[in-house]
């Protein structure tokens, strides 16, 4: 049973992510039958305001780091990842010691970097905001960073993706430790679903990679303008004035993937655009994007985005769109 919750403020705290933790664990919801939490906001210097990521707004921790050692749950809100090197070593040691003493560590968005600095990600699966996953993996190569999920439950370490995914992680933790009734009650008060499907993949932007060779650049541009046509590696190699083997090698060097995978990704991206901006039928979109059939579009879309095309349209499409 969670009882004592400590939020650790390190540097330039992100307001929304901090607010999510406060909303789930910091409010008195005993009238709704939820056990109270002994909630403390902690920092290196209690009573001294810390700048937030919002200009002109400061947050003042009321408690020092000694309270972190007493907590059942230590929550780490987001902060700019670039500020990681400026965090006071005492903060890192407090998080490490709390974990070693048996506390659950919960990170929201880039808060995972603080957990990594404390040595808590090594040999474990974790996540963070999709914009920071490469940097997290670079800084902590012993961690297994999953860029697709909303959160990762690794027992006494829960890491979550960007911003709103912190809500998912917090409610999951409440459900796991206190029960579904408590999680559902908090979700109703927050006017959010108690559980969400899918992951980060539906939000990730995958722009066309920049190319250093003119022949490859023109080929990729032509491909993007002709996604609805069938393509073979032999035809693309000829268009690039290369042998098939040389084309495949240079394509991988420029894009980091194979022509088939690249083409599938671009077709899915174009399908996402049509789902967001138009009310065309799924079969029409499948044809325009080069999949040929709605079934094939559904297969690749579900695999790469994590949800079905109709669900994606429901979430991100025009308000007037009626699902198929």
Short mmCIF file of C-alpha atoms in Angstrom, two decimals:
data_model
loop_
_atom_site.label_atom_id
_atom_site.label_comp_id
_atom_site.label_asym_id
_atom_site.label_seq_id
_atom_site.Cartn_x
_atom_site.Cartn_y
_atom_site.Cartn_z
CA UNK A 1 0.00 0.00 0.00
CA UNK A 2 1.39 3.37 -0.98
CA UNK A 3 1.42 5.81 1.89
CA UNK A 4 4.30 8.28 1.61
CA UNK A 5 4.92 10.01 -1.73
CA UNK A 6 7.88 12.30 -2.37
CA UNK A 7 8.23 14.39 -5.52
CA UNK A 8 11.83 15.34 -6.25
CA UNK A 9 12.41 18.68 -7.94
CA UNK A 10 15.77 18.73 -9.70
CA UNK A 11 15.88 21.65 -12.14
CA UNK A 12 13.49 23.63 -14.37
CA UNK A 13 10.50 21.47 -13.58
CA UNK A 14 7.94 20.92 -16.35
CA UNK A 15 4.64 22.24 -15.03
CA UNK A 16 2.23 19.79 -16.65
CA UNK A 17 4.18 16.69 -15.67
CA UNK A 18 4.57 17.99 -12.12
CA UNK A 19 0.86 18.78 -12.07
CA UNK A 20 -0.04 15.24 -13.15
CA UNK A 21 1.79 13.80 -10.15
CA UNK A 22 0.11 16.33 -7.85
CA UNK A 23 -3.32 15.59 -9.31
CA UNK A 24 -3.05 11.83 -8.78
CA UNK A 25 -1.19 11.68 -5.47
CA UNK A 26 -1.34 15.15 -3.94
CA UNK A 27 -5.09 15.78 -3.59
CA UNK A 28 -7.24 14.58 -0.72
CA UNK A 29 -9.67 12.11 -2.26
CA UNK A 30 -10.68 10.32 0.94
CA UNK A 31 -14.30 11.39 0.30
CA UNK A 32 -14.15 9.11 -2.74
CA UNK A 33 -12.88 6.21 -0.66
CA UNK A 34 -9.23 6.57 -1.72
CA UNK A 35 -6.60 6.24 1.01
CA UNK A 36 -4.76 9.49 1.75
CA UNK A 37 -1.16 9.98 0.68
CA UNK A 38 1.46 11.73 2.78
CA UNK A 39 2.54 13.93 -0.12
CA UNK A 40 5.74 15.97 0.03
CA UNK A 41 7.50 18.09 -2.58
CA UNK A 42 11.24 17.92 -1.97
CA UNK A 43 14.33 19.76 -3.14
CA UNK A 44 17.93 20.49 -2.20
CA UNK A 45 16.95 23.75 -0.49
CA UNK A 46 13.48 23.71 1.08
CA UNK A 47 11.76 27.06 0.94
CA UNK A 48 13.84 28.24 -2.02
CA UNK A 49 12.01 28.61 -5.33
CA UNK A 50 13.20 26.67 -8.38
CA UNK A 51 12.60 27.97 -11.90
CA UNK A 52 10.15 25.94 -13.93
CA UNK A 53 10.14 25.34 -17.67
CA UNK A 54 7.48 28.06 -17.91
CA UNK A 55 9.04 31.55 -17.93
CA UNK A 56 8.17 33.61 -14.86
CA UNK A 57 6.93 30.64 -12.81
CA UNK A 58 8.85 29.15 -9.88
CA UNK A 59 8.07 26.14 -7.70
CA UNK A 60 9.12 26.10 -4.05
CA UNK A 61 9.72 22.72 -2.41
CA UNK A 62 8.56 22.69 1.18
CA UNK A 63 10.78 19.78 2.21
CA UNK A 64 14.41 18.76 1.93
CA UNK A 65 15.88 15.60 0.43
CA UNK A 66 15.81 13.82 3.79
CA UNK A 67 12.10 13.17 3.21
CA UNK A 68 12.88 11.21 0.04
CA UNK A 69 14.43 8.44 2.15
CA UNK A 70 11.12 7.96 3.98
CA UNK A 71 8.95 7.63 0.88
CA UNK A 72 7.22 4.54 -0.51
CA UNK A 73 7.03 6.26 -3.89
CA UNK A 74 9.52 8.74 -5.33
CA UNK A 75 8.18 10.62 -8.35
CA UNK A 76 10.49 12.38 -10.81
CA UNK A 77 8.74 14.93 -13.05
CA UNK A 78 10.15 16.07 -16.37
CA UNK A 79 12.80 18.70 -16.93
CA UNK A 80 14.80 19.74 -20.02
CA UNK A 81 17.07 16.82 -20.86
CA UNK A 82 19.82 19.29 -21.74
CA UNK A 83 19.88 20.39 -18.08
CA UNK A 84 20.76 16.88 -16.89
CA UNK A 85 24.45 17.74 -16.34
CA UNK A 86 23.52 20.60 -13.99
CA UNK A 87 21.57 18.52 -11.47
CA UNK A 88 22.94 18.59 -7.93
CA UNK A 89 24.66 15.27 -7.10
CA UNK A 90 22.74 15.23 -3.81
CA UNK A 91 19.50 14.81 -5.77
CA UNK A 92 20.90 11.84 -7.69
CA UNK A 93 22.13 10.21 -4.49
CA UNK A 94 18.76 10.73 -2.77
CA UNK A 95 16.95 8.95 -5.62
CA UNK A 96 19.49 6.10 -5.64
CA UNK A 97 19.28 5.64 -1.88
CA UNK A 98 15.49 5.64 -1.88
CA UNK A 99 15.46 2.96 -4.57
CA UNK A 100 17.97 0.86 -2.66
CA UNK A 101 15.79 1.19 0.44
CA UNK A 102 12.82 -0.29 -1.43
CA UNK A 103 10.94 2.75 -2.73
CA UNK A 104 9.14 2.66 -6.07
CA UNK A 105 10.60 5.16 -8.53
CA UNK A 106 8.16 6.75 -11.01
CA UNK A 107 9.44 8.94 -13.84
CA UNK A 108 7.40 11.16 -16.14
CA UNK A 109 8.82 11.98 -19.56
CA UNK A 110 12.47 13.13 -19.26
CA UNK A 111 12.47 12.33 -15.54
CA UNK A 112 13.91 9.02 -16.77
CA UNK A 113 17.26 10.77 -17.23
CA UNK A 114 17.46 11.35 -13.47
CA UNK A 115 16.69 7.68 -12.83
CA UNK A 116 19.43 6.81 -15.32
CA UNK A 117 21.92 9.06 -13.56
CA UNK A 118 21.13 7.20 -10.35
CA UNK A 119 22.00 3.92 -12.09
CA UNK A 120 18.44 2.60 -12.08
CA UNK A 121 18.05 1.97 -15.82
CA UNK A 122 20.98 -0.39 -16.33
CA UNK A 123 19.83 -3.78 -17.55
CA UNK A 124 16.18 -2.75 -17.50
CA UNK A 125 13.50 -1.86 -20.00
CA UNK A 126 12.37 1.77 -19.86
CA UNK A 127 10.93 4.60 -21.93
CA UNK A 128 10.70 8.37 -22.21
CA UNK A 129 9.27 10.91 -24.64
CA UNK A 130 9.82 9.82 -28.24
CA UNK A 131 11.92 12.94 -28.89
CA UNK A 132 14.40 11.89 -26.19
CA UNK A 133 14.66 8.13 -26.65
CA UNK A 134 17.85 8.31 -28.73
CA UNK A 135 19.53 10.60 -26.21
CA UNK A 136 18.45 8.38 -23.30
CA UNK A 137 19.88 5.32 -25.06
CA UNK A 138 23.11 7.21 -25.81
CA UNK A 139 23.60 8.35 -22.22
CA UNK A 140 22.66 5.01 -20.69
CA UNK A 141 23.71 2.26 -23.12
CA UNK A 142 23.00 -0.51 -20.59
CA UNK A 143 19.29 0.40 -20.63
CA UNK A 144 16.76 -1.10 -23.04
CA UNK A 145 14.79 1.92 -24.26
CA UNK A 146 11.39 1.18 -25.81
CA UNK A 147 10.34 4.14 -27.98
CA UNK A 148 6.81 2.93 -28.67
CA UNK A 149 5.04 2.37 -25.35
CA UNK A 150 3.18 4.79 -23.07
CA UNK A 151 4.93 3.45 -19.98
CA UNK A 152 7.06 0.56 -18.77
CA UNK A 153 6.37 -1.25 -15.49
CA UNK A 154 9.65 -2.78 -14.33
CA UNK A 155 8.52 -3.55 -10.80
CA UNK A 156 9.95 -0.90 -8.50
CA UNK A 157 10.73 1.34 -11.48
CA UNK A 158 8.01 2.78 -13.70
CA UNK A 159 9.03 5.04 -16.58
CA UNK A 160 6.56 6.87 -18.79
CA UNK A 161 6.59 8.61 -22.14
CA UNK A 162 5.89 12.26 -22.82
CA UNK A 163 3.48 14.50 -20.95
CA UNK A 164 0.03 12.85 -20.91
CA UNK A 165 1.59 9.38 -20.72
CA UNK A 166 2.45 10.32 -17.15
CA UNK A 167 -1.27 10.10 -16.39
CA UNK A 168 -1.32 6.55 -17.74
CA UNK A 169 1.68 5.57 -15.62
CA UNK A 170 0.31 7.15 -12.44
CA UNK A 171 -3.11 5.53 -12.82
CA UNK A 172 -1.46 2.19 -13.62
CA UNK A 173 0.56 2.43 -10.41
CA UNK A 174 -2.56 3.26 -8.38
CA UNK A 175 -4.35 0.31 -9.97
CA UNK A 176 -1.44 -2.01 -9.26
CA UNK A 177 -0.89 -0.96 -5.65
CA UNK A 178 -4.37 0.08 -4.45
CA UNK A 179 -6.82 -1.43 -6.90
CA UNK A 180 -8.93 -0.73 -9.97
CA UNK A 181 -11.68 1.03 -8.03
CA UNK A 182 -9.26 3.70 -6.82
CA UNK A 183 -7.71 4.15 -10.26
CA UNK A 184 -11.14 4.41 -11.90
CA UNK A 185 -12.31 6.93 -9.32
CA UNK A 186 -9.28 9.18 -9.85
CA UNK A 187 -9.65 8.88 -13.63
CA UNK A 188 -13.30 9.96 -13.42
CA UNK A 189 -12.34 13.02 -11.37
CA UNK A 190 -9.62 13.87 -13.90
CA UNK A 191 -12.05 13.21 -16.80
CA UNK A 192 -9.59 10.84 -18.50
CA UNK A 193 -9.85 7.16 -19.49
CA UNK A 194 -8.53 4.86 -16.76
CA UNK A 195 -6.56 2.96 -19.41
CA UNK A 196 -5.50 3.87 -22.94
CA UNK A 197 -4.63 1.55 -25.77
CA UNK A 198 -1.85 2.04 -28.29
CA UNK A 199 1.46 3.70 -27.58
CA UNK A 200 3.70 6.56 -28.66
CA UNK A 201 3.98 5.34 -32.22
CA UNK A 202 0.82 7.16 -33.25
CA UNK A 203 2.43 10.49 -32.29
CA UNK A 204 5.95 10.05 -33.65
CA UNK A 205 6.95 12.13 -36.65
CA UNK A 206 9.17 10.35 -39.16
CA UNK A 207 10.41 12.93 -41.66
CA UNK A 208 12.20 11.94 -44.83
CA UNK A 209 15.93 11.61 -44.02
CA UNK A 210 18.26 14.20 -45.54
CA UNK A 211 20.49 12.72 -48.25
CA UNK A 212 24.02 13.67 -49.16
CA UNK A 213 23.97 12.42 -52.76
CA UNK A 214 21.95 14.12 -55.49
CA UNK A 215 21.00 10.86 -57.20
CA UNK A 216 19.53 9.37 -54.03
CA UNK A 217 17.84 12.61 -53.04
CA UNK A 218 16.05 12.89 -56.37
CA UNK A 219 15.03 9.22 -56.21
CA UNK A 220 13.49 9.61 -52.75
CA UNK A 221 11.67 12.74 -53.81
CA UNK A 222 10.31 10.97 -56.89
CA UNK A 223 9.23 8.02 -54.77
CA UNK A 224 7.32 10.29 -52.40
CA UNK A 225 5.53 11.83 -55.37
CA UNK A 226 4.64 8.40 -56.79
CA UNK A 227 3.71 6.31 -53.78
CA UNK A 228 0.65 4.94 -55.56
CA UNK A 229 2.75 3.18 -58.21
CA UNK A 230 4.42 -0.25 -57.82
CA UNK A 231 8.20 -0.09 -57.45
CA UNK A 232 11.00 -2.62 -57.69
CA UNK A 233 14.57 -2.27 -56.51
CA UNK A 234 15.72 -2.86 -60.07
CA UNK A 235 13.65 0.08 -61.35
CA UNK A 236 14.84 2.35 -58.54
CA UNK A 237 18.46 1.37 -59.12
CA UNK A 238 18.12 2.17 -62.82
CA UNK A 239 16.55 5.54 -62.01
CA UNK A 240 19.51 6.28 -59.72
CA UNK A 241 21.92 5.09 -62.41
CA UNK A 242 23.41 2.42 -60.16
CA UNK A 243 23.63 -1.33 -60.09
CA UNK A 244 21.07 -3.07 -57.88
CA UNK A 245 23.72 -4.04 -55.34
CA UNK A 246 25.24 -0.55 -55.20
CA UNK A 247 21.79 1.05 -54.91
CA UNK A 248 20.78 -1.21 -52.00
CA UNK A 249 24.05 -0.49 -50.18
CA UNK A 250 23.86 3.29 -50.67
CA UNK A 251 20.16 3.38 -49.84
CA UNK A 252 20.83 1.70 -46.48
CA UNK A 253 23.74 4.06 -45.80
CA UNK A 254 21.61 7.14 -46.55
CA UNK A 255 18.34 6.14 -44.87
CA UNK A 256 19.31 3.50 -42.33
CA UNK A 257 16.84 0.99 -43.73
CA UNK A 258 15.96 -1.03 -46.84
CA UNK A 259 14.03 0.36 -49.83
CA UNK A 260 11.02 -1.84 -49.05
CA UNK A 261 10.84 -0.75 -45.41
CA UNK A 262 11.40 2.90 -46.31
CA UNK A 263 8.66 2.81 -48.92
CA UNK A 264 6.22 1.15 -46.50
CA UNK A 265 6.97 3.77 -43.84
CA UNK A 266 6.39 6.63 -46.28
CA UNK A 267 3.14 5.09 -47.47
CA UNK A 268 1.93 4.82 -43.88
CA UNK A 269 2.93 8.45 -43.25
CA UNK A 270 0.95 9.55 -46.29
CA UNK A 271 -2.02 7.46 -45.16
CA UNK A 272 -1.83 9.19 -41.75
CA UNK A 273 -1.94 12.57 -43.51
CA UNK A 274 -5.02 11.58 -45.53
CA UNK A 275 -6.74 10.20 -42.43
CA UNK A 276 -6.06 13.46 -40.58
CA UNK A 277 -6.99 15.87 -43.35
CA UNK A 278 -9.68 14.19 -45.48
CA UNK A 279 -12.82 12.10 -45.20
CA UNK A 280 -11.86 9.74 -48.04
CA UNK A 281 -12.75 6.09 -47.62
CA UNK A 282 -10.16 3.66 -46.36
CA UNK A 283 -10.06 1.90 -49.73
CA UNK A 284 -9.40 5.18 -51.53
CA UNK A 285 -6.61 6.05 -49.08
CA UNK A 286 -5.11 2.60 -49.50
CA UNK A 287 -4.98 3.11 -53.26
CA UNK A 288 -3.56 6.64 -53.05
CA UNK A 289 -0.87 5.52 -50.60
CA UNK A 290 0.12 2.57 -52.77
CA UNK A 291 -1.13 -0.30 -50.61
CA UNK A 292 -3.73 -1.38 -53.15
CA UNK A 293 -6.29 -2.62 -50.63
CA UNK A 294 -7.74 -1.60 -47.30
CA UNK A 295 -6.68 -4.91 -45.77
CA UNK A 296 -3.03 -4.33 -46.61
CA UNK A 297 -3.20 -0.76 -45.31
CA UNK A 298 -4.72 -1.97 -42.03
CA UNK A 299 -1.98 -4.58 -41.64
CA UNK A 300 0.95 -2.20 -42.10
CA UNK A 301 -0.74 0.70 -40.28
CA UNK A 302 -1.45 -1.41 -37.19
CA UNK A 303 2.10 -2.76 -37.23
CA UNK A 304 3.83 0.62 -37.54
CA UNK A 305 1.45 2.98 -35.75
CA UNK A 306 0.07 0.63 -33.12
CA UNK A 307 -3.63 1.31 -33.72
CA UNK A 308 -6.07 0.70 -36.57
CA UNK A 309 -6.57 3.37 -39.27
CA UNK A 310 -10.19 3.95 -38.24
CA UNK A 311 -9.14 4.52 -34.62
CA UNK A 312 -6.38 6.87 -35.76
CA UNK A 313 -8.92 8.87 -37.77
CA UNK A 314 -11.27 8.99 -34.79
CA UNK A 315 -8.51 10.52 -32.67
CA UNK A 316 -6.79 12.80 -35.15
CA UNK A 317 -9.09 13.20 -38.15
CA UNK A 318 -11.52 15.97 -39.12
CA UNK A 319 -14.31 16.54 -36.62
CA UNK A 320 -16.92 15.84 -39.27
CA UNK A 321 -15.44 12.45 -40.17
CA UNK A 322 -17.74 9.47 -39.69
CA UNK A 323 -15.78 6.25 -39.03
CA UNK A 324 -16.15 3.53 -41.64
#
